[in-house]
PDB file of C-alpha atoms in Angstrom:
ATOM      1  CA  UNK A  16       3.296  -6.508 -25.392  1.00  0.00           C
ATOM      2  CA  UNK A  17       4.701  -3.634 -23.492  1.00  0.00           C
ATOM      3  CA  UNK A  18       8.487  -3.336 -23.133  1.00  0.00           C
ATOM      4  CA  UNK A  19       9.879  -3.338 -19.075  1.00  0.00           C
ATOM      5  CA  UNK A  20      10.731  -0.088 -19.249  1.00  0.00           C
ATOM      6  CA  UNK A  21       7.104   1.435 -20.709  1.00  0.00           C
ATOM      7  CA  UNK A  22       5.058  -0.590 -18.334  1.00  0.00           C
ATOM      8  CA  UNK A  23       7.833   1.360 -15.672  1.00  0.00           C
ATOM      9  CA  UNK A  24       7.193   4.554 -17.027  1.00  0.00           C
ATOM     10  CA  UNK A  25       3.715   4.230 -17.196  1.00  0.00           C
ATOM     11  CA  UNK A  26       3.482   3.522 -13.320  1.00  0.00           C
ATOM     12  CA  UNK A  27       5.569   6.348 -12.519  1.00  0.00           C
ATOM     13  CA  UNK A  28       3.266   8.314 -14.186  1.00  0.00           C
ATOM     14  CA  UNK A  29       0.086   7.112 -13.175  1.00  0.00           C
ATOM     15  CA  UNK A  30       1.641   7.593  -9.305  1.00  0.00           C
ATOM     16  CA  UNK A  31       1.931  10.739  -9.894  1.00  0.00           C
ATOM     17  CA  UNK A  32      -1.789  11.393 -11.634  1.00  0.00           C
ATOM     18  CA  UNK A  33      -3.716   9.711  -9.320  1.00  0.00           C
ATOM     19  CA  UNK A  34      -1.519  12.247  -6.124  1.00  0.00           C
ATOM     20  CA  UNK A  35      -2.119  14.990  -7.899  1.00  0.00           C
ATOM     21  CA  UNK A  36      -5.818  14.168  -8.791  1.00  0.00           C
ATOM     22  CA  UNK A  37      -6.536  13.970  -5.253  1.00  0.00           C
ATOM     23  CA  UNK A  38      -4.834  16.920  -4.796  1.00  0.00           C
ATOM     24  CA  UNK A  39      -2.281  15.447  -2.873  1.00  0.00           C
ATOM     25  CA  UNK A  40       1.186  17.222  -2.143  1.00  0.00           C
ATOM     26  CA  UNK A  41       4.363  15.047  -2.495  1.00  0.00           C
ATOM     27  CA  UNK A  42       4.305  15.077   1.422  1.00  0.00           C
ATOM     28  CA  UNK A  43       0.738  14.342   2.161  1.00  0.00           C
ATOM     29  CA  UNK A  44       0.755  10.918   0.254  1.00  0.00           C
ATOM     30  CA  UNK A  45       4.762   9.985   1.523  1.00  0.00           C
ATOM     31  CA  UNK A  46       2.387  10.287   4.787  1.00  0.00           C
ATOM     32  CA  UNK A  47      -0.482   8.110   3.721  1.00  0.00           C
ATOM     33  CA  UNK A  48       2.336   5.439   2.372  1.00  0.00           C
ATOM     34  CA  UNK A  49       4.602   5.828   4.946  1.00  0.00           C
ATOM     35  CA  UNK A  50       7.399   6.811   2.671  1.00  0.00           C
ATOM     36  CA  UNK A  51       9.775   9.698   3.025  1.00  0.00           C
ATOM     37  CA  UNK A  52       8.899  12.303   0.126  1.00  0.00           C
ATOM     38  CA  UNK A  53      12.292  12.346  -1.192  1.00  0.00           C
ATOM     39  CA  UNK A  54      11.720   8.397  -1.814  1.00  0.00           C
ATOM     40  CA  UNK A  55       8.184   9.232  -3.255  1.00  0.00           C
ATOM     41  CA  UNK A  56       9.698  11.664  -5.199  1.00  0.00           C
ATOM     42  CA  UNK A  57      12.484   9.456  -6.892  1.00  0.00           C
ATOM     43  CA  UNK A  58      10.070   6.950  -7.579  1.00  0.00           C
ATOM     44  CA  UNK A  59       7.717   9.369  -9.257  1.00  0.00           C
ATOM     45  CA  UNK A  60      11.079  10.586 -11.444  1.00  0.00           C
ATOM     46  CA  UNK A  61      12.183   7.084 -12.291  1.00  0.00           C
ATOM     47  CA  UNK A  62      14.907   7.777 -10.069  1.00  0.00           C
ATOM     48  CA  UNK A  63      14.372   4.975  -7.764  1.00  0.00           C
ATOM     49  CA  UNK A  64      13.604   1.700  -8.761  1.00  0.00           C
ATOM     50  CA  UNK A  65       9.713   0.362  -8.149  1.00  0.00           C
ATOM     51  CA  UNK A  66       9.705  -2.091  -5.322  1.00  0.00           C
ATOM     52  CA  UNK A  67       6.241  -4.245  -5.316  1.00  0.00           C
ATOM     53  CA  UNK A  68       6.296  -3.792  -1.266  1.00  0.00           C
ATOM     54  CA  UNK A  69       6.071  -0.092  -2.427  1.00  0.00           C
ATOM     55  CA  UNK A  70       3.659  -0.486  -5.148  1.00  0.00           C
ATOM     56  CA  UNK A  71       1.300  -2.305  -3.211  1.00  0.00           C
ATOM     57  CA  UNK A  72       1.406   0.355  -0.368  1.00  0.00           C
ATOM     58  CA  UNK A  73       1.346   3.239  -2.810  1.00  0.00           C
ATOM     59  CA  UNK A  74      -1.879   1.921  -4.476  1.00  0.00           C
ATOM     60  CA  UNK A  75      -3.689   1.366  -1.228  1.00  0.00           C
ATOM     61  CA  UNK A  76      -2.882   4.863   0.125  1.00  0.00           C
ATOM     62  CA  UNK A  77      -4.121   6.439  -3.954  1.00  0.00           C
ATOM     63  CA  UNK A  78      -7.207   4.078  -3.623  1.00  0.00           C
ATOM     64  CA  UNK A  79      -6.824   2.074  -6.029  1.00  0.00           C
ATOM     65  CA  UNK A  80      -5.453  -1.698  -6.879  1.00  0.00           C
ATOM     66  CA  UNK A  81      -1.932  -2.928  -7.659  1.00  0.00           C
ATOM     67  CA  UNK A  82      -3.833  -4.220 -10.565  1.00  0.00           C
ATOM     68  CA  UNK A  83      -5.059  -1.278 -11.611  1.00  0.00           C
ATOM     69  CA  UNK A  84      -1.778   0.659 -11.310  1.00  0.00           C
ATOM     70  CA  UNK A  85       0.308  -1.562 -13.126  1.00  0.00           C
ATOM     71  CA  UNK A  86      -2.526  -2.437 -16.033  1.00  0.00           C
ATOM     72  CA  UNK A  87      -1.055  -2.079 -19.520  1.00  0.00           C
ATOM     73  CA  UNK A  88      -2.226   0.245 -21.892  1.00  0.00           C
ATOM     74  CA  UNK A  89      -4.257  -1.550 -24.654  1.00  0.00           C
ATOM     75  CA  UNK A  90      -4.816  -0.199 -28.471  1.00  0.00           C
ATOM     76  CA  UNK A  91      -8.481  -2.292 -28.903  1.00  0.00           C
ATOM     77  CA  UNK A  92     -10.126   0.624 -26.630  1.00  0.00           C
ATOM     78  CA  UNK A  93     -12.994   0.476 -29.422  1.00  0.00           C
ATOM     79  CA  UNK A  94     -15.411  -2.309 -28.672  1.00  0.00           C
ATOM     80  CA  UNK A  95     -17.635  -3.232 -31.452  1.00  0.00           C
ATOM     81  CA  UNK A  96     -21.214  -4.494 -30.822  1.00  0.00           C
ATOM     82  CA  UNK A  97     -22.266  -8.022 -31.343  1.00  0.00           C
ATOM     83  CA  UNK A  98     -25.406  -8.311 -32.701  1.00  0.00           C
ATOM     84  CA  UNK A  99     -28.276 -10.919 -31.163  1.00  0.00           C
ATOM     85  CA  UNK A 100     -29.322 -12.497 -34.797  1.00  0.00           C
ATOM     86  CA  UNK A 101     -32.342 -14.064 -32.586  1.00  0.00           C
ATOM     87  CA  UNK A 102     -33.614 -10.604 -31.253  1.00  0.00           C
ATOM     88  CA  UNK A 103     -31.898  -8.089 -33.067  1.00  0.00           C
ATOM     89  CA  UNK A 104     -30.185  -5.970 -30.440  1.00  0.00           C
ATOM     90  CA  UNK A 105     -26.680  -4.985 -29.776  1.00  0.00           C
ATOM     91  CA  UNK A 106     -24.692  -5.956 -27.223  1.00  0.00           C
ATOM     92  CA  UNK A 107     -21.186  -4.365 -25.941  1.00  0.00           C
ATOM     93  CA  UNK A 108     -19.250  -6.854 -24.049  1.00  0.00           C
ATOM     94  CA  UNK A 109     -16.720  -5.186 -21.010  1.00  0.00           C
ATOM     95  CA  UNK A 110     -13.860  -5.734 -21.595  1.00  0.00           C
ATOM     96  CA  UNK A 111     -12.137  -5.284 -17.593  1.00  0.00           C
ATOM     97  CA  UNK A 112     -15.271  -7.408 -16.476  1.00  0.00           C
ATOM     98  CA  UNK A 113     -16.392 -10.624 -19.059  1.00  0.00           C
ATOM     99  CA  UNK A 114     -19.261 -11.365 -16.719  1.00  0.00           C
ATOM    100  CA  UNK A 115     -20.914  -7.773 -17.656  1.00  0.00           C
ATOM    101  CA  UNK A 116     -22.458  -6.792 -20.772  1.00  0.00           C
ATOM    102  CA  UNK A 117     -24.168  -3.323 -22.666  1.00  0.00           C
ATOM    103  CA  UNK A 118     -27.299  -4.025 -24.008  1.00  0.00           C
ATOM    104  CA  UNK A 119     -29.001  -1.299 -26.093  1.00  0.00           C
ATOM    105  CA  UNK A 120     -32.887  -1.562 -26.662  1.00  0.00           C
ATOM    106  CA  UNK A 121     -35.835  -0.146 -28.267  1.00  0.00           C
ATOM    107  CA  UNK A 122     -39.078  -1.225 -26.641  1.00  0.00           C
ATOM    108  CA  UNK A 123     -42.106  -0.274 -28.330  1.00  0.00           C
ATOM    109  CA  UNK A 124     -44.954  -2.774 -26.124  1.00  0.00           C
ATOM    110  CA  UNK A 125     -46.442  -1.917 -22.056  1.00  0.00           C
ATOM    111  CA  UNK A 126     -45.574  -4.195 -20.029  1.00  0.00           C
ATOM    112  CA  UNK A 127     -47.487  -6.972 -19.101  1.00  0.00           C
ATOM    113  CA  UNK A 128     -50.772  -6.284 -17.209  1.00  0.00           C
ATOM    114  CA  UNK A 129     -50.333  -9.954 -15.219  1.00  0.00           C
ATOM    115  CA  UNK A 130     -47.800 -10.337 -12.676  1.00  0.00           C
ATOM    116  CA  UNK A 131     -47.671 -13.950 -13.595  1.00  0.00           C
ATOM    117  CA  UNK A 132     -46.206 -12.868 -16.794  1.00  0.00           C
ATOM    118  CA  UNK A 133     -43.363 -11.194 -14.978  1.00  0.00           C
ATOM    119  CA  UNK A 134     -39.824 -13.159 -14.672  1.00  0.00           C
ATOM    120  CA  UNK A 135     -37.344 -13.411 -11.923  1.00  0.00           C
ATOM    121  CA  UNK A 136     -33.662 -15.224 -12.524  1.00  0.00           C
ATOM    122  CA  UNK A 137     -30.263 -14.957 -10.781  1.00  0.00           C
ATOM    123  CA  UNK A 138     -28.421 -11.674 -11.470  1.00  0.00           C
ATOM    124  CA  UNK A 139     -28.468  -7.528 -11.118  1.00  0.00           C
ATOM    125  CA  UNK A 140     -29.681  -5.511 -14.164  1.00  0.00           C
ATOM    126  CA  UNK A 141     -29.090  -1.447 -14.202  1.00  0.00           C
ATOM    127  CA  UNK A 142     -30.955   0.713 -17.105  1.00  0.00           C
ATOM    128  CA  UNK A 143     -30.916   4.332 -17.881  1.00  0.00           C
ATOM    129  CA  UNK A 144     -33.778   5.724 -20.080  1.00  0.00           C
ATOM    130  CA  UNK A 145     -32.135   7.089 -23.524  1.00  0.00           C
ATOM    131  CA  UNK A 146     -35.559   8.574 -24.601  1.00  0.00           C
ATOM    132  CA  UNK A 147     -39.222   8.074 -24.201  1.00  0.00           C
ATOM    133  CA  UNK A 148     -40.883   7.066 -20.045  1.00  0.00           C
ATOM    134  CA  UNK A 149     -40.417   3.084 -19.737  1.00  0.00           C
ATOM    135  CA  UNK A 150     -42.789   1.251 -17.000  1.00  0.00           C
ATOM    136  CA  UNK A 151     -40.754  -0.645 -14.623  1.00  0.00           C
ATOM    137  CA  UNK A 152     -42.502  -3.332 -13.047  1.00  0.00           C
ATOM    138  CA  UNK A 153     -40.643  -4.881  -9.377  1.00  0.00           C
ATOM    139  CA  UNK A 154     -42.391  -7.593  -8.071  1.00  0.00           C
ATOM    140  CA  UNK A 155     -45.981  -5.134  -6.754  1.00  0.00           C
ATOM    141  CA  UNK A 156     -44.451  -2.034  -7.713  1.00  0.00           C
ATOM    142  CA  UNK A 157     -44.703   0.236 -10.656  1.00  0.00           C
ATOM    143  CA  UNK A 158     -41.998   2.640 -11.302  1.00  0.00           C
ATOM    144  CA  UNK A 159     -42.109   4.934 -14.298  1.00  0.00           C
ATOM    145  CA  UNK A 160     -38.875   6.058 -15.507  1.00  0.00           C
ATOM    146  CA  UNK A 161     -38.096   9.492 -17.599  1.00  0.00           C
ATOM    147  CA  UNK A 162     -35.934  10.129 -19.991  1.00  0.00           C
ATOM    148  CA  UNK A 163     -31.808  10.353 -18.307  1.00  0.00           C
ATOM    149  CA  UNK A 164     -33.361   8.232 -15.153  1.00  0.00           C
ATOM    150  CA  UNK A 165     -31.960   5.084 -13.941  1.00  0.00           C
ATOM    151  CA  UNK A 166     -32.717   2.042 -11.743  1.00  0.00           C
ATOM    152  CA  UNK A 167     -30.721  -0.825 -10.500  1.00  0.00           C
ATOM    153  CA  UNK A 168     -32.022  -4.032  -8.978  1.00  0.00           C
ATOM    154  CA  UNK A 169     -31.702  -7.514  -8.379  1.00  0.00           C
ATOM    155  CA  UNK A 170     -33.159  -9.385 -10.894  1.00  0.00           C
ATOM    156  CA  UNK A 171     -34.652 -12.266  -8.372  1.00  0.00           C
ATOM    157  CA  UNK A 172     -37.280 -10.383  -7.657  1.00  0.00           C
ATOM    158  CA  UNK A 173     -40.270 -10.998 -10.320  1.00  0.00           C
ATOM    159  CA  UNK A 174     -39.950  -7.550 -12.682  1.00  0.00           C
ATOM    160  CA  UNK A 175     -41.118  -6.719 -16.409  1.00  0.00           C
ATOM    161  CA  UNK A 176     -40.196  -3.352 -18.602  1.00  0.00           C
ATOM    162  CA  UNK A 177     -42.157  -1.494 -20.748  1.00  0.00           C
ATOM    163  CA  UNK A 178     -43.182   1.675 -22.643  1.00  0.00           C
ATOM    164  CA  UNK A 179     -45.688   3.943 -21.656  1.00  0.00           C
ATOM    165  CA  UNK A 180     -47.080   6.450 -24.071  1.00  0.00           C
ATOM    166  CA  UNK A 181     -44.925   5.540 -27.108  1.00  0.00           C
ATOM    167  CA  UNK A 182     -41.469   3.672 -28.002  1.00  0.00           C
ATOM    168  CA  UNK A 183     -38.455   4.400 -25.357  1.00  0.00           C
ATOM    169  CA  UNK A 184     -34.611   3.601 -25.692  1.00  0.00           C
ATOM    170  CA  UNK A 185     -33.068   1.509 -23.045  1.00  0.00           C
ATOM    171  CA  UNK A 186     -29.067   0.771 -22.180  1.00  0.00           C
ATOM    172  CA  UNK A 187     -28.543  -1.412 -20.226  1.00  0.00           C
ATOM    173  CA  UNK A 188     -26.262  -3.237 -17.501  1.00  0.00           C
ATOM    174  CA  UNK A 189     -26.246  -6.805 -17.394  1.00  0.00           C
ATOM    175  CA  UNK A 190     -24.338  -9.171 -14.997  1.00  0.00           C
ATOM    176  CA  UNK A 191     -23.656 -13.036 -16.742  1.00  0.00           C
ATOM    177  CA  UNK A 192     -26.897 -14.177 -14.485  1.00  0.00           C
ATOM    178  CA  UNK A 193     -28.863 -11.858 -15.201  1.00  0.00           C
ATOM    179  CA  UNK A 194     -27.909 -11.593 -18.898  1.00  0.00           C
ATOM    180  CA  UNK A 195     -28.625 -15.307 -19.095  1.00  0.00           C
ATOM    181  CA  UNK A 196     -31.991 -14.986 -17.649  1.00  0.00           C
ATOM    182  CA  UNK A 197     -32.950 -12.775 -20.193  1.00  0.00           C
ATOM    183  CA  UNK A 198     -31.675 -15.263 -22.728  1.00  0.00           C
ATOM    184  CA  UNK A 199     -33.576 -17.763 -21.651  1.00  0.00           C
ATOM    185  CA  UNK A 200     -36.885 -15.884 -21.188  1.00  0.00           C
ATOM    186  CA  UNK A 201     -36.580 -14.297 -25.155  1.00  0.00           C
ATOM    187  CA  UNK A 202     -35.945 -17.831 -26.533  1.00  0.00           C
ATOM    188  CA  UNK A 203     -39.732 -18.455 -25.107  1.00  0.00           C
ATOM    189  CA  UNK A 204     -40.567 -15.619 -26.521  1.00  0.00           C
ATOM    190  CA  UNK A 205     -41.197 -14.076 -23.183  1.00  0.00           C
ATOM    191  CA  UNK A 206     -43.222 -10.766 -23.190  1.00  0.00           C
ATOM    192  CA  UNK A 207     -41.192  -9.557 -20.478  1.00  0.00           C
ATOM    193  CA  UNK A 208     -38.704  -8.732 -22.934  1.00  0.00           C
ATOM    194  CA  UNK A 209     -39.701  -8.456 -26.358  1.00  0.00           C
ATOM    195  CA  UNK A 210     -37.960  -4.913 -26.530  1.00  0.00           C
TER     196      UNK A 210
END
């Protein structure tokens, strides 16, 4: 755990980041936070002690959340993959969101020519091509995705993934629903997903 006086520090400094990564003068976010700048500029020295009323003003005029500003630094940075024993692919939990998870695959099969072979479930699912041109089926469209392209939908409507013209590499972006879904469709085996 973080002593007082780091998690302080730490503010202080990430005050001062975020102003000057906007490219914000002392003055111009004093403005936006309806501070003077000498007070901003105590507060960015360590000067002046932090006030929540002033945190929570000074993270709304940077953009960002009180959360976010006062967020300790962690040392686990490193997440290691769990492995899916049943399917054999790795998956990267995220860590500031439990709900979401990384999902690497290699997919080798064309997706199914029969729409009724296509699955719909709760849930959002973004992808990005790693290598090879996957076949995206969305309910009566076909999308065919290069290598470095991405999509993003939601996962209620009726879809199914593939490879066309030899294996591709998928990562993927799973929300609990629609990581669930998936679940549930690869325990039957579902050619949807056998990637």
């Amino acid at each position: 755990m973080q002593e007082i006086g780091d998690l302080d520090s730490l503010v202080r400094k990430r005050i001062r980041a975020l102003r000057v990564a906007q490219g914000w003068s002392l003055e111009e976010l004093a403005s936006r936070a309806n501070l003077s700048q000498s007070s901003l500029s105590r507060i960015e020295n360590g000067q002046r002690r932090l006030a929540l009323d002033q945190l929570v003003t000074l993270a709304r005029a940077l953009d960002t959340t009180l959360d976010q500003l006062v967020e300790n630094a962690t040392d686990d940075v490193v997440i290691s993959p769990i492995v899916d024993g049943a399917h054999g692919r790795l998956r990267w939990p995220v860590k500031s969101d439990p709900d979401m998870s990384v999902i690497r695959q290699r997919m080798t099969e064309p997706p199914p020519d029969n729409p009724s072979r296509m699955r719909a479930h709760p849930g959002r699912e973004w992808l990005v091509v790693l290598s090879g041109t996957a076949i995206l089926m969305l309910g009566h469209r076909r999308f065919r995705l290069e290598t470095n392209q991405a999509a993003e939908f939601p996962t209620m409507l009726p879809h199914a993934i593939g490879a066309e013209g030899g294996p591709c590499e998928l990562l993927g972006i799973f929300d609990r629903d629609a990581r669930r879904g998936h679940q549930r469709d690869n325990d039957g085996d579902s050619p949807e997903l056998r990637r």
